[in-house]
Short mmCIF file of C-alpha atoms and ligand atoms in Angstrom, two decimals:
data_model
loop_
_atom_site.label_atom_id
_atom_site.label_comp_id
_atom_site.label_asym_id
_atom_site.label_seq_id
_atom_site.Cartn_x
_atom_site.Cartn_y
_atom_site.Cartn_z
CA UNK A 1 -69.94 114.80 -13.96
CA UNK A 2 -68.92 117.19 -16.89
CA UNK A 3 -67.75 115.32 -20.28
CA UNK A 4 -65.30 117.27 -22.97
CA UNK A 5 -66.17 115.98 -26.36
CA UNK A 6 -64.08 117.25 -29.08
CA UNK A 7 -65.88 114.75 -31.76
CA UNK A 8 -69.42 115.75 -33.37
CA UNK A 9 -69.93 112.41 -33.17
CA UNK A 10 -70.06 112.05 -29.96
CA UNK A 11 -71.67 115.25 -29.22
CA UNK A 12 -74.72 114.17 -31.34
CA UNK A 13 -75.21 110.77 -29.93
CA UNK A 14 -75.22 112.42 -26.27
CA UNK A 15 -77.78 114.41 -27.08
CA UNK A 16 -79.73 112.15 -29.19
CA UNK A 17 -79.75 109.74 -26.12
CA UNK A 18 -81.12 112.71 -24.15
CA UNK A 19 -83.86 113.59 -26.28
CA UNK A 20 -84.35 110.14 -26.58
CA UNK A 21 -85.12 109.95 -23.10
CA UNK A 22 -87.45 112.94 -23.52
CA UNK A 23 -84.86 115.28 -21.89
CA UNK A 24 -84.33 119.16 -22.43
CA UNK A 25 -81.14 120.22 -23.57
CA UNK A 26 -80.12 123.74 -23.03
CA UNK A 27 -76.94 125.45 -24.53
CA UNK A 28 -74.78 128.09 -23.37
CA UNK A 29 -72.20 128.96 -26.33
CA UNK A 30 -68.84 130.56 -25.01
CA UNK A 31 -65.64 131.05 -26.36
CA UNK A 32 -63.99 130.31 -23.14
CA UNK A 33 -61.37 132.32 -20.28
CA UNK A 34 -64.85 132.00 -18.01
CA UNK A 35 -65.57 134.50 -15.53
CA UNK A 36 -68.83 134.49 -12.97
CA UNK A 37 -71.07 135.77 -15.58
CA UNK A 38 -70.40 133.18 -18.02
CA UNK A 39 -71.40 130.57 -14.99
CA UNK A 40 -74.90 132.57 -14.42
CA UNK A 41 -75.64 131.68 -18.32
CA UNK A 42 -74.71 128.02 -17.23
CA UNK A 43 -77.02 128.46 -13.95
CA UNK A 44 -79.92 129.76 -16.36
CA UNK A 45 -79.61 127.02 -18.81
CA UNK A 46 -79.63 124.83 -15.90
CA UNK A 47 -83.44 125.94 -14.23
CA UNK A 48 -84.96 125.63 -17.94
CA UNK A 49 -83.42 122.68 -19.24
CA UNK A 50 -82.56 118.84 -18.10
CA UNK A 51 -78.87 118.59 -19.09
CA UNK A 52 -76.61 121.57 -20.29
CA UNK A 53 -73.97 121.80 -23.08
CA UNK A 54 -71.31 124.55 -23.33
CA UNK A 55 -69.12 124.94 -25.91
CA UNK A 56 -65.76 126.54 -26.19
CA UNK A 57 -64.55 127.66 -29.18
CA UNK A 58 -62.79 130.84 -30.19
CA UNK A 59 -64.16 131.81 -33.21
CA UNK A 60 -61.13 132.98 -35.46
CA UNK A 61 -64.77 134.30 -38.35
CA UNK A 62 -65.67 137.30 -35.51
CA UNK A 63 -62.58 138.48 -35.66
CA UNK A 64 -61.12 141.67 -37.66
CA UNK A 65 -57.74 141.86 -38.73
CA UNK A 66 -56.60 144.09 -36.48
CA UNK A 67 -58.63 142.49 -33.28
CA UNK A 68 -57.24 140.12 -30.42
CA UNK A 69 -57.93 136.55 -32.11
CA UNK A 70 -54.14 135.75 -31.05
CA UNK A 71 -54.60 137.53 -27.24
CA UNK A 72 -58.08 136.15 -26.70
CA UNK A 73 -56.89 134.33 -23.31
CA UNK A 74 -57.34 130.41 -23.40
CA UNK A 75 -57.65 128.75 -20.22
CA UNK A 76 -59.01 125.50 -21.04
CA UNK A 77 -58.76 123.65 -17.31
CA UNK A 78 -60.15 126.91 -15.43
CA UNK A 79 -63.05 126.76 -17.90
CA UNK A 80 -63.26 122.70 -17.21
CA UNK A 81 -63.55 123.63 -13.58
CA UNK A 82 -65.84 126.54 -13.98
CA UNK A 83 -68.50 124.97 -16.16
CA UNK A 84 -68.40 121.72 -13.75
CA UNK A 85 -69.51 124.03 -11.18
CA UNK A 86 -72.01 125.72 -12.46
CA UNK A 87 -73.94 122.37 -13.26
CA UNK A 88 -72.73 121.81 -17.21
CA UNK A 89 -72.42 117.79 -18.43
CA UNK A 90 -71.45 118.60 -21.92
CA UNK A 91 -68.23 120.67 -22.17
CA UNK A 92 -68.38 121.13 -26.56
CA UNK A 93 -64.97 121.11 -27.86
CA UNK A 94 -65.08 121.60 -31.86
CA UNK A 95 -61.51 122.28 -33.57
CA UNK A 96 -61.63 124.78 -36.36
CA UNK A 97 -62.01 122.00 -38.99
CA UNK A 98 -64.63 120.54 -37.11
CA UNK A 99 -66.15 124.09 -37.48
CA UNK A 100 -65.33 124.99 -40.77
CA UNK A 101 -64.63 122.03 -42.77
CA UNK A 102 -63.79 123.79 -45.93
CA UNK A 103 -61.54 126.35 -44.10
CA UNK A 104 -62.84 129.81 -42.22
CA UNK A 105 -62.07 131.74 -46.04
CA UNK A 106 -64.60 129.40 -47.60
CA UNK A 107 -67.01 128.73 -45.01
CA UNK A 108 -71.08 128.90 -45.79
CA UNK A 109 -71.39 132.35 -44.63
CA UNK A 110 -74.85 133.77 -42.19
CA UNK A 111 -75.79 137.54 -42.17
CA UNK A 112 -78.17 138.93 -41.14
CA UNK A 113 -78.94 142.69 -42.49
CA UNK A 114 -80.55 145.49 -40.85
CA UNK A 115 -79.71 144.70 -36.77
CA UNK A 116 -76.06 144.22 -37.89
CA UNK A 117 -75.73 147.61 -40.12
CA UNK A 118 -75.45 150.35 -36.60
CA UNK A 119 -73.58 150.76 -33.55
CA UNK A 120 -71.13 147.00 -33.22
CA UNK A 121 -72.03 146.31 -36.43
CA UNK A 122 -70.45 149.82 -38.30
CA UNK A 123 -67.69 149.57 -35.52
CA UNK A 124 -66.19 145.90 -36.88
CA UNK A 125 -67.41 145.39 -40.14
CA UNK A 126 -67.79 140.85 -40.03
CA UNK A 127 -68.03 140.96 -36.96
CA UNK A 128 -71.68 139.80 -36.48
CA UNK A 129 -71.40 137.86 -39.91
CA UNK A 130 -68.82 135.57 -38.15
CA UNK A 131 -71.07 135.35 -34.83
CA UNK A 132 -74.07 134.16 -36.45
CA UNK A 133 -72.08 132.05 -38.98
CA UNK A 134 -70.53 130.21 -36.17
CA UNK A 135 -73.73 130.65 -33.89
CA UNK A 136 -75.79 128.86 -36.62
CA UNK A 137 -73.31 126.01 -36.79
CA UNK A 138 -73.07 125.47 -33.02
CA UNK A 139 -76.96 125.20 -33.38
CA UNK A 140 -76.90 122.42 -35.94
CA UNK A 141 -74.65 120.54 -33.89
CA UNK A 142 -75.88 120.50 -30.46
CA UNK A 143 -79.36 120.65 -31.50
CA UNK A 144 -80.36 123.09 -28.33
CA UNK A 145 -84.05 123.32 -27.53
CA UNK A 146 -83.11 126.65 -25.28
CA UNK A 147 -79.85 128.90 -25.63
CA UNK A 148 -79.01 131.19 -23.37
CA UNK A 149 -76.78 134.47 -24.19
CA UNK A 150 -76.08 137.36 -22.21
CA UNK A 151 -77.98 140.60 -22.07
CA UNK A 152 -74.34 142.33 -22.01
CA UNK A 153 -73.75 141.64 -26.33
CA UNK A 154 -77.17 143.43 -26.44
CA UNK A 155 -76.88 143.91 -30.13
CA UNK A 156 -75.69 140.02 -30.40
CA UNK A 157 -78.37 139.22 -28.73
CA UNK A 158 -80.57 140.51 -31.21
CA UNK A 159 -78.78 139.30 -33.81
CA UNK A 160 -79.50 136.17 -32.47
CA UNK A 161 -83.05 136.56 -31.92
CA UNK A 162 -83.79 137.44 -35.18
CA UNK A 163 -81.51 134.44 -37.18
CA UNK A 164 -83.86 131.78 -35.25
CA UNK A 165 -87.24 133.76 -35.85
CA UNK A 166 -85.63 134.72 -39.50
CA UNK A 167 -84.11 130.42 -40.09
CA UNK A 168 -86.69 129.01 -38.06
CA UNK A 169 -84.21 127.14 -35.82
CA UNK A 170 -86.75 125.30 -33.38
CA UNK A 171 -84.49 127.09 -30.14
CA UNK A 172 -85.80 129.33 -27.54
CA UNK A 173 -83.39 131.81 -26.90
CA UNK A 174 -83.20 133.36 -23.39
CA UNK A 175 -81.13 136.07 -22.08
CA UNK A 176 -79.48 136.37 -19.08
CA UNK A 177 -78.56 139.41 -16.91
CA UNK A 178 -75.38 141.15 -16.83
CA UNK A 179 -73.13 140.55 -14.14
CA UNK A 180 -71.18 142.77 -12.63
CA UNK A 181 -68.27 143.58 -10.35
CA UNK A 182 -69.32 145.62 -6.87
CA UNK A 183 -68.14 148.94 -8.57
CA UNK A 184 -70.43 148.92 -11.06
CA UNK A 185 -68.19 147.42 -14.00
CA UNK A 186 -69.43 144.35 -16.75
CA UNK A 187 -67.63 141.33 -16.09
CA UNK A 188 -66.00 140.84 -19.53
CA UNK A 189 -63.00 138.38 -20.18
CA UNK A 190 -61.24 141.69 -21.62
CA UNK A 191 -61.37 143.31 -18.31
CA UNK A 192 -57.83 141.58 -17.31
CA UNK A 193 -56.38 143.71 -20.01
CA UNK A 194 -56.89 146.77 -17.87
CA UNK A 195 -54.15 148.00 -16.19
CA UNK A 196 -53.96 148.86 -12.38
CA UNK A 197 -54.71 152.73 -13.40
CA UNK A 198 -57.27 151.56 -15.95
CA UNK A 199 -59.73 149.17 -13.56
CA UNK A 200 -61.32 151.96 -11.51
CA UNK A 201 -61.68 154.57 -14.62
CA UNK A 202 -63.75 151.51 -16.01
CA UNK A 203 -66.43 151.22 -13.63
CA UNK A 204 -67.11 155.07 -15.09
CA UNK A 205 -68.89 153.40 -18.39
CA UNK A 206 -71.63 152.30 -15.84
CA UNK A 207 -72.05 155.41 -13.74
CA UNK A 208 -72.21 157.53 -17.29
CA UNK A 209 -75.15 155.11 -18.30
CA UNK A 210 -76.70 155.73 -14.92
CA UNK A 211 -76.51 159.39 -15.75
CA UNK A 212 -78.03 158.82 -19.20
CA UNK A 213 -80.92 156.85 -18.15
CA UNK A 214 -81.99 159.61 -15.31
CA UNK A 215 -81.37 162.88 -18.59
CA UNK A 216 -83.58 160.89 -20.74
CA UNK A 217 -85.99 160.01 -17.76
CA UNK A 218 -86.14 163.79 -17.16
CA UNK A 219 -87.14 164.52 -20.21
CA UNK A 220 -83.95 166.01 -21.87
CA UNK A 221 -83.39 165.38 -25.90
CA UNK A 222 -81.78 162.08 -27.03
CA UNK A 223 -79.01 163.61 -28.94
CA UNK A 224 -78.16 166.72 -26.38
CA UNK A 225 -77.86 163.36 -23.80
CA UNK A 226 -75.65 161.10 -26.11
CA UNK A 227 -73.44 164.17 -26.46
CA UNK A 228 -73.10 165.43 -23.19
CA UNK A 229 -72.38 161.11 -21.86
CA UNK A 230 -69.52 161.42 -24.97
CA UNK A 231 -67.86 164.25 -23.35
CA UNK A 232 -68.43 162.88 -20.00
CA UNK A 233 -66.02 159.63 -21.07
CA UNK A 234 -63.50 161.86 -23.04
CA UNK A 235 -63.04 163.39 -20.04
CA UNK A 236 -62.18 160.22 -18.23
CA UNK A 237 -59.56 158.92 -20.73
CA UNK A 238 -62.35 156.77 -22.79
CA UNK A 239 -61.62 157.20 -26.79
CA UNK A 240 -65.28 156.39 -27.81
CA UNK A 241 -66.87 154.85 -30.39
CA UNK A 242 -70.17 155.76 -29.99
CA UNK A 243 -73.02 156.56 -27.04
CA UNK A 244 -76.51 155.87 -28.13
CA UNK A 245 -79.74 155.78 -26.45
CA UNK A 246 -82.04 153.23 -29.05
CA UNK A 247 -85.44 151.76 -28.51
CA UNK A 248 -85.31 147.56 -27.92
CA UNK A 249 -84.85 147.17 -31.45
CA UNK A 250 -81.89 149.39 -31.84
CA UNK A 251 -83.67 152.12 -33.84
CA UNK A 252 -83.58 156.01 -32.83
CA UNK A 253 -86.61 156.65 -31.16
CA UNK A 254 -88.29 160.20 -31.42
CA UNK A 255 -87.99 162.56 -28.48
CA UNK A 256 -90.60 162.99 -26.96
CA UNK A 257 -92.47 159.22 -27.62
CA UNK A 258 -91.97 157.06 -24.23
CA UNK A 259 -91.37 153.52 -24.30
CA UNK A 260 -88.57 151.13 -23.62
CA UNK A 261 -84.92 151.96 -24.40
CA UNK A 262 -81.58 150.79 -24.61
CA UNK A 263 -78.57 152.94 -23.86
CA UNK A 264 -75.55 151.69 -25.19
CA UNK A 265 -71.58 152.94 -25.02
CA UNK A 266 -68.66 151.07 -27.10
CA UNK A 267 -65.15 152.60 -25.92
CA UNK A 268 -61.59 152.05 -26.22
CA UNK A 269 -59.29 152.48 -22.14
CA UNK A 270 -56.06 152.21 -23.58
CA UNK A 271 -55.99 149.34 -25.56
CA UNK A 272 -58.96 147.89 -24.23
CA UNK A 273 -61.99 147.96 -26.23
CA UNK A 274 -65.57 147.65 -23.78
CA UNK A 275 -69.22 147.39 -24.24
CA UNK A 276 -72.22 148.30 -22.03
CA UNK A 277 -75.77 148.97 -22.11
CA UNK A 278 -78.34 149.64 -19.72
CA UNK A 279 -82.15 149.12 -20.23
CA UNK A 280 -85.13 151.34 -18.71
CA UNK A 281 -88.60 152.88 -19.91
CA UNK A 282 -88.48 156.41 -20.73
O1 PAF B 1 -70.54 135.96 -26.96
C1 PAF B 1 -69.62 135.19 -27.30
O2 PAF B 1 -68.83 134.73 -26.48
C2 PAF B 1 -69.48 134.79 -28.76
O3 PAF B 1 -69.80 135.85 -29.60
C3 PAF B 1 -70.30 133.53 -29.13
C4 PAF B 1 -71.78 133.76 -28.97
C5 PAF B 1 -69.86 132.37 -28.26
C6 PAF B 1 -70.03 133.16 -30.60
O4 PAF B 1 -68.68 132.89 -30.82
#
């Protein structure tokens, strides 16, 4: 039976009774208009913890000006439904005062340097100051002992990783693969903003990663492979803001030196801004 709490309050005394009982609480932060990948992070929460808490909160800090705060769809009952599902108890309601009690403008601000400066990071300047500002708060108030984000924000994701090593939050973070549609495309909540025209030129993000993962596999130079994977998506209507093959820790690797790497694409169908990475050893 799923509960909505909207009071932190309430939220604490739930899980204090949990943990009380010696119970593992697991947390899978959202900000809602859930789709079936959000429900895997549920699922995964679910085999590594006793009870599960999702929140749902749109988070007006990770924002820029000119982004879709206002579009971001809200579809509170779906979610209800969704997250009831996929094995939640705790649905985690905060309002934005509950969030920021002093107002977003004068809110006790995270950042975290260095992970943040490249790629998402140089793209929308804030943007991962307002996800680990908010991320850090949700932590405080459900008091997760494992979180679970997906492998999909892979720069979030280490964002993340390194705020608990960096603040010593006593969380495991785990994260959870990316789900995706039978053509090959992310499940994203911003994937309803594609038009008819748009949805199969889409899937081409994935099949250009594909490609990039077999050039750099074969031995062919980083940059002559981020390049050529630019052009590629040009060619297919993207506007993009960048391509870039990094190692796990989102730093350019030398050519040449094999290892594990991350190839990531950020690009712009129409008005519709979408991220994707694959991961392989090279
Ligand atoms: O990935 C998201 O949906 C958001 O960035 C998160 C982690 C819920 C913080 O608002």
């Amino acid at each position: 039976m799923l509960e909505s709490v909207t009071d932190l309050a309430v939220l604490r005394e739930q899980v204090a009774g949990w943990k009380r009982e010696g119970l593992r609480v697991g947390f899978v932060p959202t900000m809602g208009n859930l789709h079936a990948g959000h429900h895997s992070l549920v699922r995964l929460a679910r085999e590594h913890a006793d009870r599960v808490v999702a929140s749902v909160f749109v988070n007006p800090t990770q924002f820029g000006p000119n982004e879709d705060f206002a579009r971001y769809p809200r579809t509170p009952d779906a979610d209800r439904d969704g997250l009831a599902a996929a094995g939640a108890d705790l649905m985690w309601l905060p309002s934005v005062d509950t969030m920021y009690p002093y107002g977003a403008a004068a809110a006790v601000e995270v950042r975290v340097p260095v992970v943040t400066a490249v790629l998402e990071g140089a793209h929308r300047p804030g943007h991962f100051d307002g996800v680990a500002t908010v991320v850090s708060r949700l932590f405080h108030q459900v008091q997760p002992d494992v979180a679970v984000f997906g492998r999909k924000d892979y720069q979030q994701l280490a964002v993340i990783r390194r705020m608990v090593r960096d603040l010593a939050f006593p969380v495991a973070v785990l994260a959870a693969p990316t789900l995706r549609e039978a053509d090959g495309l992310a499940m994203s909540s911003r994937n309803q903003f594609l038009s008819a025209q748009e949805r199969p030129v889409a899937a081409g993000i994935h099949q250009v990663l594909q490609g990039v993962r077999a050039a750099i596999q074969s031995g062919r130079s980083r940059g002559e492979v981020e390049e050529e994977a630019r052009r590629r998506l040009q060619a297919s209507g993207f506007q993009v803001d960048y391509v870039a093959v990094r190692t796990p820790d989102l730093l350019e690797p030398d050519d040449g030196v094999g290892g594990a790497r991350v190839a990531l694409v950020a690009a712009r169908l129409g008005t519709t801004r979408l991220i994707d990475n694959l991961e392989f050893d090279a």
